[in-house]
PDB file of C-alpha atoms in Angstrom:
ATOM      1  CA  ASP A   1       0.000   0.000   0.000  1.00  0.00           C
ATOM      2  CA  THR A   2       1.351   3.384  -1.000  1.00  0.00           C
ATOM      3  CA  ALA A   3       1.570   5.681   2.039  1.00  0.00           C
ATOM      4  CA  VAL A   4       1.183   8.997   0.194  1.00  0.00           C
ATOM      5  CA  SER A   5      -0.333   8.756  -3.259  1.00  0.00           C
ATOM      6  CA  GLN A   6      -0.819  11.504  -5.806  1.00  0.00           C
ATOM      7  CA  THR A   7      -2.739  11.557  -9.053  1.00  0.00           C
ATOM      8  CA  PRO A   8      -2.060  12.141 -11.817  1.00  0.00           C
ATOM      9  CA  LYS A   9       1.672  11.412 -12.069  1.00  0.00           C
ATOM     10  CA  TYR A  10       1.924  13.316 -15.329  1.00  0.00           C
ATOM     11  CA  LEU A  11      -0.186  16.177 -16.579  1.00  0.00           C
ATOM     12  CA  VAL A  12       0.300  18.050 -19.852  1.00  0.00           C
ATOM     13  CA  THR A  13      -2.023  20.940 -20.537  1.00  0.00           C
ATOM     14  CA  GLN A  14      -2.385  24.251 -22.341  1.00  0.00           C
ATOM     15  CA  MET A  15      -1.912  27.706 -20.868  1.00  0.00           C
ATOM     16  CA  GLY A  16      -5.079  29.139 -19.406  1.00  0.00           C
ATOM     17  CA  ASN A  17      -6.587  25.786 -18.441  1.00  0.00           C
ATOM     18  CA  ASP A  18      -7.647  24.788 -14.920  1.00  0.00           C
ATOM     19  CA  LYS A  19      -6.335  21.540 -13.442  1.00  0.00           C
ATOM     20  CA  SER A  20      -6.318  19.633 -10.167  1.00  0.00           C
ATOM     21  CA  ILE A  21      -3.892  17.280  -8.482  1.00  0.00           C
ATOM     22  CA  LYS A  22      -5.162  14.939  -5.799  1.00  0.00           C
ATOM     23  CA  CYS A  23      -3.334  13.594  -2.771  1.00  0.00           C
ATOM     24  CA  GLU A  24      -4.241  10.961  -0.229  1.00  0.00           C
ATOM     25  CA  GLN A  25      -2.312   9.563   2.726  1.00  0.00           C
ATOM     26  CA  ASN A  26      -3.111   6.389   4.636  1.00  0.00           C
ATOM     27  CA  LEU A  27      -0.657   6.962   7.487  1.00  0.00           C
ATOM     28  CA  GLY A  28      -3.141   8.554   9.859  1.00  0.00           C
ATOM     29  CA  HIS A  29      -1.140  11.785   9.863  1.00  0.00           C
ATOM     30  CA  ASP A  30      -2.650  15.082  10.909  1.00  0.00           C
ATOM     31  CA  THR A  31      -0.631  17.382   8.685  1.00  0.00           C
ATOM     32  CA  MET A  32      -0.314  17.507   4.906  1.00  0.00           C
ATOM     33  CA  TYR A  33       1.720  19.714   2.578  1.00  0.00           C
ATOM     34  CA  TRP A  34       2.209  20.741  -1.004  1.00  0.00           C
ATOM     35  CA  TYR A  35       5.728  21.441  -2.241  1.00  0.00           C
ATOM     36  CA  LYS A  36       6.814  22.697  -5.651  1.00  0.00           C
ATOM     37  CA  GLN A  37      10.083  21.478  -7.206  1.00  0.00           C
ATOM     38  CA  ASP A  38      11.354  23.511 -10.128  1.00  0.00           C
ATOM     39  CA  SER A  39      13.544  22.394 -13.014  1.00  0.00           C
ATOM     40  CA  LYS A  40      16.680  22.987 -10.937  1.00  0.00           C
ATOM     41  CA  LYS A  41      15.372  20.648  -8.232  1.00  0.00           C
ATOM     42  CA  PHE A  42      14.771  23.509  -5.800  1.00  0.00           C
ATOM     43  CA  LEU A  43      12.020  22.480  -3.390  1.00  0.00           C
ATOM     44  CA  LYS A  44       9.742  25.055  -1.820  1.00  0.00           C
ATOM     45  CA  ILE A  45       6.739  24.711   0.441  1.00  0.00           C
ATOM     46  CA  MET A  46       3.458  26.074  -0.853  1.00  0.00           C
ATOM     47  CA  PHE A  47       0.811  25.082   1.677  1.00  0.00           C
ATOM     48  CA  SER A  48       0.343  23.104   4.849  1.00  0.00           C
ATOM     49  CA  TYR A  49      -2.878  21.852   6.424  1.00  0.00           C
ATOM     50  CA  ASN A  50      -3.344  20.464   9.905  1.00  0.00           C
ATOM     51  CA  ASN A  51      -6.500  18.471  10.400  1.00  0.00           C
ATOM     52  CA  LYS A  52      -8.194  20.235   7.498  1.00  0.00           C
ATOM     53  CA  GLU A  53      -7.135  23.719   8.583  1.00  0.00           C
ATOM     54  CA  LEU A  54      -4.685  25.873   6.651  1.00  0.00           C
ATOM     55  CA  ILE A  55      -1.584  26.610   8.740  1.00  0.00           C
ATOM     56  CA  ILE A  56       1.059  27.566   6.182  1.00  0.00           C
ATOM     57  CA  ASN A  57       0.376  29.597   3.082  1.00  0.00           C
ATOM     58  CA  GLU A  58       3.537  30.795   1.421  1.00  0.00           C
ATOM     59  CA  THR A  59       3.618  33.522  -1.171  1.00  0.00           C
ATOM     60  CA  VAL A  60       1.752  31.635  -3.831  1.00  0.00           C
ATOM     61  CA  PRO A  61      -0.473  33.197  -6.510  1.00  0.00           C
ATOM     62  CA  ASN A  62      -4.143  32.959  -5.604  1.00  0.00           C
ATOM     63  CA  ARG A  63      -4.619  30.918  -8.775  1.00  0.00           C
ATOM     64  CA  PHE A  64      -3.492  28.051  -6.537  1.00  0.00           C
ATOM     65  CA  SER A  65      -6.166  26.844  -4.149  1.00  0.00           C
ATOM     66  CA  PRO A  66      -5.702  23.884  -1.823  1.00  0.00           C
ATOM     67  CA  LYS A  67      -8.692  21.986  -0.508  1.00  0.00           C
ATOM     68  CA  SER A  68      -8.746  19.471   2.311  1.00  0.00           C
ATOM     69  CA  PRO A  69     -12.051  17.587   2.539  1.00  0.00           C
ATOM     70  CA  ASP A  70     -10.689  15.502   5.425  1.00  0.00           C
ATOM     71  CA  LYS A  71      -7.346  15.063   7.104  1.00  0.00           C
ATOM     72  CA  ALA A  72      -6.361  12.217   4.780  1.00  0.00           C
ATOM     73  CA  HIS A  73      -6.772  14.255   1.608  1.00  0.00           C
ATOM     74  CA  LEU A  74      -5.252  17.468   0.312  1.00  0.00           C
ATOM     75  CA  ASN A  75      -5.995  18.471  -3.247  1.00  0.00           C
ATOM     76  CA  LEU A  76      -4.431  21.272  -5.243  1.00  0.00           C
ATOM     77  CA  HIS A  77      -6.423  23.179  -7.806  1.00  0.00           C
ATOM     78  CA  ILE A  78      -4.712  25.556 -10.213  1.00  0.00           C
ATOM     79  CA  ASN A  79      -6.626  28.100 -12.282  1.00  0.00           C
ATOM     80  CA  SER A  80      -5.490  29.830 -15.444  1.00  0.00           C
ATOM     81  CA  LEU A  81      -2.298  27.841 -15.803  1.00  0.00           C
ATOM     82  CA  GLU A  82       0.856  29.678 -16.862  1.00  0.00           C
ATOM     83  CA  LEU A  83       4.121  28.440 -18.376  1.00  0.00           C
ATOM     84  CA  GLY A  84       5.908  29.121 -15.093  1.00  0.00           C
ATOM     85  CA  ASP A  85       3.659  26.657 -13.291  1.00  0.00           C
ATOM     86  CA  SER A  86       5.482  23.805 -15.016  1.00  0.00           C
ATOM     87  CA  ALA A  87       7.149  21.860 -12.218  1.00  0.00           C
ATOM     88  CA  VAL A  88       6.895  18.713 -10.156  1.00  0.00           C
ATOM     89  CA  TYR A  89       4.413  19.078  -7.312  1.00  0.00           C
ATOM     90  CA  PHE A  90       4.944  16.919  -4.253  1.00  0.00           C
ATOM     91  CA  CYS A  91       2.412  16.113  -1.616  1.00  0.00           C
ATOM     92  CA  ALA A  92       3.714  15.157   1.828  1.00  0.00           C
ATOM     93  CA  SER A  93       2.395  14.344   5.267  1.00  0.00           C
ATOM     94  CA  SER A  94       3.705  14.292   8.823  1.00  0.00           C
ATOM     95  CA  GLN A  95       2.503  12.982  12.110  1.00  0.00           C
ATOM     96  CA  ALA A  96       1.627  16.281  13.769  1.00  0.00           C
ATOM     97  CA  SER A  97       2.168  19.948  13.284  1.00  0.00           C
ATOM     98  CA  GLY A  98       4.436  21.405  15.929  1.00  0.00           C
ATOM     99  CA  ALA A  99       5.949  18.048  16.837  1.00  0.00           C
ATOM    100  CA  GLY A 100       9.221  19.141  15.353  1.00  0.00           C
ATOM    101  CA  THR A 101      10.183  15.667  14.203  1.00  0.00           C
ATOM    102  CA  GLY A 102      10.817  16.981  10.711  1.00  0.00           C
ATOM    103  CA  GLU A 103      10.044  13.654   9.114  1.00  0.00           C
ATOM    104  CA  LEU A 104       7.875  14.178   6.117  1.00  0.00           C
ATOM    105  CA  PHE A 105       6.563  11.358   3.973  1.00  0.00           C
ATOM    106  CA  PHE A 106       6.429  12.330   0.314  1.00  0.00           C
ATOM    107  CA  GLY A 107       4.374  11.145  -2.580  1.00  0.00           C
ATOM    108  CA  GLU A 108       6.050  10.311  -5.895  1.00  0.00           C
ATOM    109  CA  GLY A 109       5.268  13.684  -7.387  1.00  0.00           C
ATOM    110  CA  SER A 110       3.043  15.002 -10.141  1.00  0.00           C
ATOM    111  CA  ARG A 111       4.885  16.433 -13.118  1.00  0.00           C
ATOM    112  CA  LEU A 112       2.907  19.306 -14.611  1.00  0.00           C
ATOM    113  CA  THR A 113       3.859  20.610 -18.049  1.00  0.00           C
ATOM    114  CA  VAL A 114       2.138  23.726 -19.333  1.00  0.00           C
ATOM    115  CA  LEU A 115       2.436  24.313 -23.086  1.00  0.00           C
TER     116      LEU A 115
ATOM    117  CA  GLY B   1      15.492  34.068   8.234  1.00  0.00           C
ATOM    118  CA  ASN B   2      16.227  30.387   8.139  1.00  0.00           C
ATOM    119  CA  SER B   3      18.197  29.024   5.221  1.00  0.00           C
ATOM    120  CA  VAL B   4      20.251  26.040   4.101  1.00  0.00           C
ATOM    121  CA  THR B   5      23.209  26.141   1.736  1.00  0.00           C
ATOM    122  CA  GLN B   6      24.503  23.006   0.042  1.00  0.00           C
ATOM    123  CA  MET B   7      27.479  22.491  -2.187  1.00  0.00           C
ATOM    124  CA  GLU B   8      26.684  22.884  -5.858  1.00  0.00           C
ATOM    125  CA  GLY B   9      26.447  19.736  -7.879  1.00  0.00           C
ATOM    126  CA  PRO B  10      26.514  17.631  -9.788  1.00  0.00           C
ATOM    127  CA  VAL B  11      28.944  15.300  -8.084  1.00  0.00           C
ATOM    128  CA  THR B  12      30.281  12.315 -10.022  1.00  0.00           C
ATOM    129  CA  LEU B  13      32.229   9.569  -8.277  1.00  0.00           C
ATOM    130  CA  SER B  14      33.460   6.082  -8.976  1.00  0.00           C
ATOM    131  CA  GLU B  15      32.141   3.169  -6.973  1.00  0.00           C
ATOM    132  CA  GLU B  16      33.812   2.783  -3.555  1.00  0.00           C
ATOM    133  CA  ALA B  17      34.946   6.417  -3.494  1.00  0.00           C
ATOM    134  CA  PHE B  18      34.518   8.600  -0.403  1.00  0.00           C
ATOM    135  CA  LEU B  19      31.625  11.039  -0.457  1.00  0.00           C
ATOM    136  CA  THR B  20      31.220  14.396   1.234  1.00  0.00           C
ATOM    137  CA  ILE B  21      28.362  16.760   0.525  1.00  0.00           C
ATOM    138  CA  ASN B  22      28.690  20.014   2.443  1.00  0.00           C
ATOM    139  CA  CYS B  23      25.744  21.677   4.134  1.00  0.00           C
ATOM    140  CA  THR B  24      25.657  24.814   6.264  1.00  0.00           C
ATOM    141  CA  TYR B  25      22.672  26.514   7.766  1.00  0.00           C
ATOM    142  CA  THR B  26      21.448  29.816   9.159  1.00  0.00           C
ATOM    143  CA  ALA B  27      18.849  29.698  11.891  1.00  0.00           C
ATOM    144  CA  THR B  28      18.087  31.151  15.283  1.00  0.00           C
ATOM    145  CA  GLY B  29      18.328  28.885  18.277  1.00  0.00           C
ATOM    146  CA  TYR B  30      18.652  25.147  17.861  1.00  0.00           C
ATOM    147  CA  PRO B  31      17.032  23.764  14.749  1.00  0.00           C
ATOM    148  CA  SER B  32      16.765  20.093  13.904  1.00  0.00           C
ATOM    149  CA  LEU B  33      18.751  19.046  10.843  1.00  0.00           C
ATOM    150  CA  PHE B  34      17.996  16.447   8.187  1.00  0.00           C
ATOM    151  CA  TRP B  35      19.228  14.812   5.038  1.00  0.00           C
ATOM    152  CA  TYR B  36      16.621  13.671   2.559  1.00  0.00           C
ATOM    153  CA  VAL B  37      17.321  11.595  -0.559  1.00  0.00           C
ATOM    154  CA  GLN B  38      15.401  11.553  -3.828  1.00  0.00           C
ATOM    155  CA  TYR B  39      16.013   8.546  -6.078  1.00  0.00           C
ATOM    156  CA  PRO B  40      15.197   8.953  -9.790  1.00  0.00           C
ATOM    157  CA  GLY B  41      11.477   9.185 -10.400  1.00  0.00           C
ATOM    158  CA  GLU B  42      10.577   9.042  -6.712  1.00  0.00           C
ATOM    159  CA  GLY B  43       9.604  11.380  -3.904  1.00  0.00           C
ATOM    160  CA  LEU B  44      11.953  12.448  -1.157  1.00  0.00           C
ATOM    161  CA  GLN B  45      12.593  10.153   1.781  1.00  0.00           C
ATOM    162  CA  LEU B  46      14.302  10.828   5.067  1.00  0.00           C
ATOM    163  CA  LEU B  47      17.873   9.529   5.127  1.00  0.00           C
ATOM    164  CA  LEU B  48      19.019  10.669   8.569  1.00  0.00           C
ATOM    165  CA  LYS B  49      18.523  13.390  11.142  1.00  0.00           C
ATOM    166  CA  ALA B  50      20.030  15.053  14.211  1.00  0.00           C
ATOM    167  CA  THR B  51      18.081  17.104  16.705  1.00  0.00           C
ATOM    168  CA  LYS B  52      20.773  18.673  18.904  1.00  0.00           C
ATOM    169  CA  ALA B  53      24.353  19.818  18.776  1.00  0.00           C
ATOM    170  CA  ASP B  54      26.994  17.076  18.459  1.00  0.00           C
ATOM    171  CA  ASP B  55      24.380  14.457  17.572  1.00  0.00           C
ATOM    172  CA  LYS B  56      25.379  12.135  14.747  1.00  0.00           C
ATOM    173  CA  GLY B  57      22.713  10.839  12.420  1.00  0.00           C
ATOM    174  CA  SER B  58      23.443   7.672  10.455  1.00  0.00           C
ATOM    175  CA  ASN B  59      21.680   5.350   8.051  1.00  0.00           C
ATOM    176  CA  LYS B  60      22.670   3.046   5.160  1.00  0.00           C
ATOM    177  CA  GLY B  61      26.361   3.856   5.681  1.00  0.00           C
ATOM    178  CA  PHE B  62      25.764   7.613   5.531  1.00  0.00           C
ATOM    179  CA  GLU B  63      26.628   9.856   8.482  1.00  0.00           C
ATOM    180  CA  ALA B  64      26.286  13.520   9.390  1.00  0.00           C
ATOM    181  CA  THR B  65      27.202  15.340  12.594  1.00  0.00           C
ATOM    182  CA  TYR B  66      25.381  18.421  13.882  1.00  0.00           C
ATOM    183  CA  ARG B  67      28.105  21.040  14.415  1.00  0.00           C
ATOM    184  CA  LYS B  68      26.718  24.087  16.183  1.00  0.00           C
ATOM    185  CA  GLU B  69      30.041  25.930  16.190  1.00  0.00           C
ATOM    186  CA  THR B  70      30.365  25.791  12.410  1.00  0.00           C
ATOM    187  CA  THR B  71      26.591  25.638  11.696  1.00  0.00           C
ATOM    188  CA  SER B  72      27.206  22.619   9.513  1.00  0.00           C
ATOM    189  CA  PHE B  73      25.740  19.184   8.853  1.00  0.00           C
ATOM    190  CA  HIS B  74      27.952  17.611   6.187  1.00  0.00           C
ATOM    191  CA  LEU B  75      26.922  14.270   4.716  1.00  0.00           C
ATOM    192  CA  GLU B  76      29.584  11.563   4.394  1.00  0.00           C
ATOM    193  CA  LYS B  77      29.852   8.001   3.208  1.00  0.00           C
ATOM    194  CA  GLY B  78      33.029   5.977   3.171  1.00  0.00           C
ATOM    195  CA  SER B  79      32.341   3.891   0.082  1.00  0.00           C
ATOM    196  CA  VAL B  80      29.579   4.812  -2.336  1.00  0.00           C
ATOM    197  CA  GLN B  81      27.692   2.400  -4.543  1.00  0.00           C
ATOM    198  CA  VAL B  82      25.972   2.842  -7.898  1.00  0.00           C
ATOM    199  CA  SER B  83      22.653   2.541  -6.055  1.00  0.00           C
ATOM    200  CA  ASP B  84      23.484   5.718  -4.093  1.00  0.00           C
ATOM    201  CA  SER B  85      22.993   7.792  -7.246  1.00  0.00           C
ATOM    202  CA  ALA B  86      20.297  10.273  -6.302  1.00  0.00           C
ATOM    203  CA  VAL B  87      19.676  13.886  -5.338  1.00  0.00           C
ATOM    204  CA  TYR B  88      20.481  14.698  -1.709  1.00  0.00           C
ATOM    205  CA  PHE B  89      18.759  17.516   0.165  1.00  0.00           C
ATOM    206  CA  CYS B  90      19.873  19.067   3.419  1.00  0.00           C
ATOM    207  CA  ALA B  91      17.032  20.573   5.461  1.00  0.00           C
ATOM    208  CA  LEU B  92      16.301  22.220   8.774  1.00  0.00           C
ATOM    209  CA  SER B  93      13.273  22.436  11.019  1.00  0.00           C
ATOM    210  CA  PRO B  94      13.273  25.635  13.051  1.00  0.00           C
ATOM    211  CA  GLN B  95      13.405  25.554  16.816  1.00  0.00           C
ATOM    212  CA  GLY B  96       9.966  25.456  18.374  1.00  0.00           C
ATOM    213  CA  GLY B  97       8.676  22.481  16.540  1.00  0.00           C
ATOM    214  CA  SER B  98       7.509  24.021  13.313  1.00  0.00           C
ATOM    215  CA  GLU B  99       7.065  21.489  10.577  1.00  0.00           C
ATOM    216  CA  LYS B 100       7.970  24.091   8.015  1.00  0.00           C
ATOM    217  CA  LEU B 101      11.065  22.364   6.690  1.00  0.00           C
ATOM    218  CA  VAL B 102      13.507  24.565   4.845  1.00  0.00           C
ATOM    219  CA  PHE B 103      15.395  22.688   2.137  1.00  0.00           C
ATOM    220  CA  GLY B 104      18.705  23.312   0.459  1.00  0.00           C
ATOM    221  CA  LYS B 105      18.829  23.301  -3.327  1.00  0.00           C
ATOM    222  CA  GLY B 106      19.828  19.654  -3.586  1.00  0.00           C
ATOM    223  CA  THR B 107      23.034  17.999  -4.801  1.00  0.00           C
ATOM    224  CA  LYS B 108      22.871  15.434  -7.555  1.00  0.00           C
ATOM    225  CA  LEU B 109      25.207  12.487  -7.043  1.00  0.00           C
ATOM    226  CA  THR B 110      26.093  10.060  -9.835  1.00  0.00           C
ATOM    227  CA  VAL B 111      28.138   6.992  -8.990  1.00  0.00           C
ATOM    228  CA  ASN B 112      29.740   5.157 -11.899  1.00  0.00           C
ATOM    229  CA  PRO B 113      30.709   1.470 -11.799  1.00  0.00           C
TER     230      PRO B 113
END
């Protein structure tokens, strides 16, 4: 069983379209994250949710909207896609916010290509 | 603010060579420090960690020691294998328990047979 699973793994779309990436974790964790990894492998946090509540929201365009229907799911919706949104998006989870363990469990990534 | 600086890659080594990937950090107080590894086509996974000064994290033959005096957490392995080819990320978790990990830019390692 995959601990953190994301779908789709690959997504190719045109500029201006709206797309979603879904994430589910079966680890029973309270906290979930979205990270963006650019073409140079630089990894940056976008959002973090703890038990369905937003706790971290980095400087991300408001075209990006996370949604957490329950603590096991954190989806990412992107409106009006731009070329610069092309990246690999990683979902991750951890046991508890504020625990300071630092151990995140990552999904395999969703590679988004905007043409 | 908090930040992590890693040596620029890529790094290419022959099998059984000694590996060092340098990592230094800037943070207030006493952060926890981590090394994550990303194998080709996969997500990141925790390799090792250290939560206080002078702690040594180790796993799969890799080691790193938390040096407060030099604000460093260099990754070392005595004898690399082809299967160690991956991207390695140094990261810190700020003091106070925040889960907001700050990552370095990653160092790509290629090990040739």
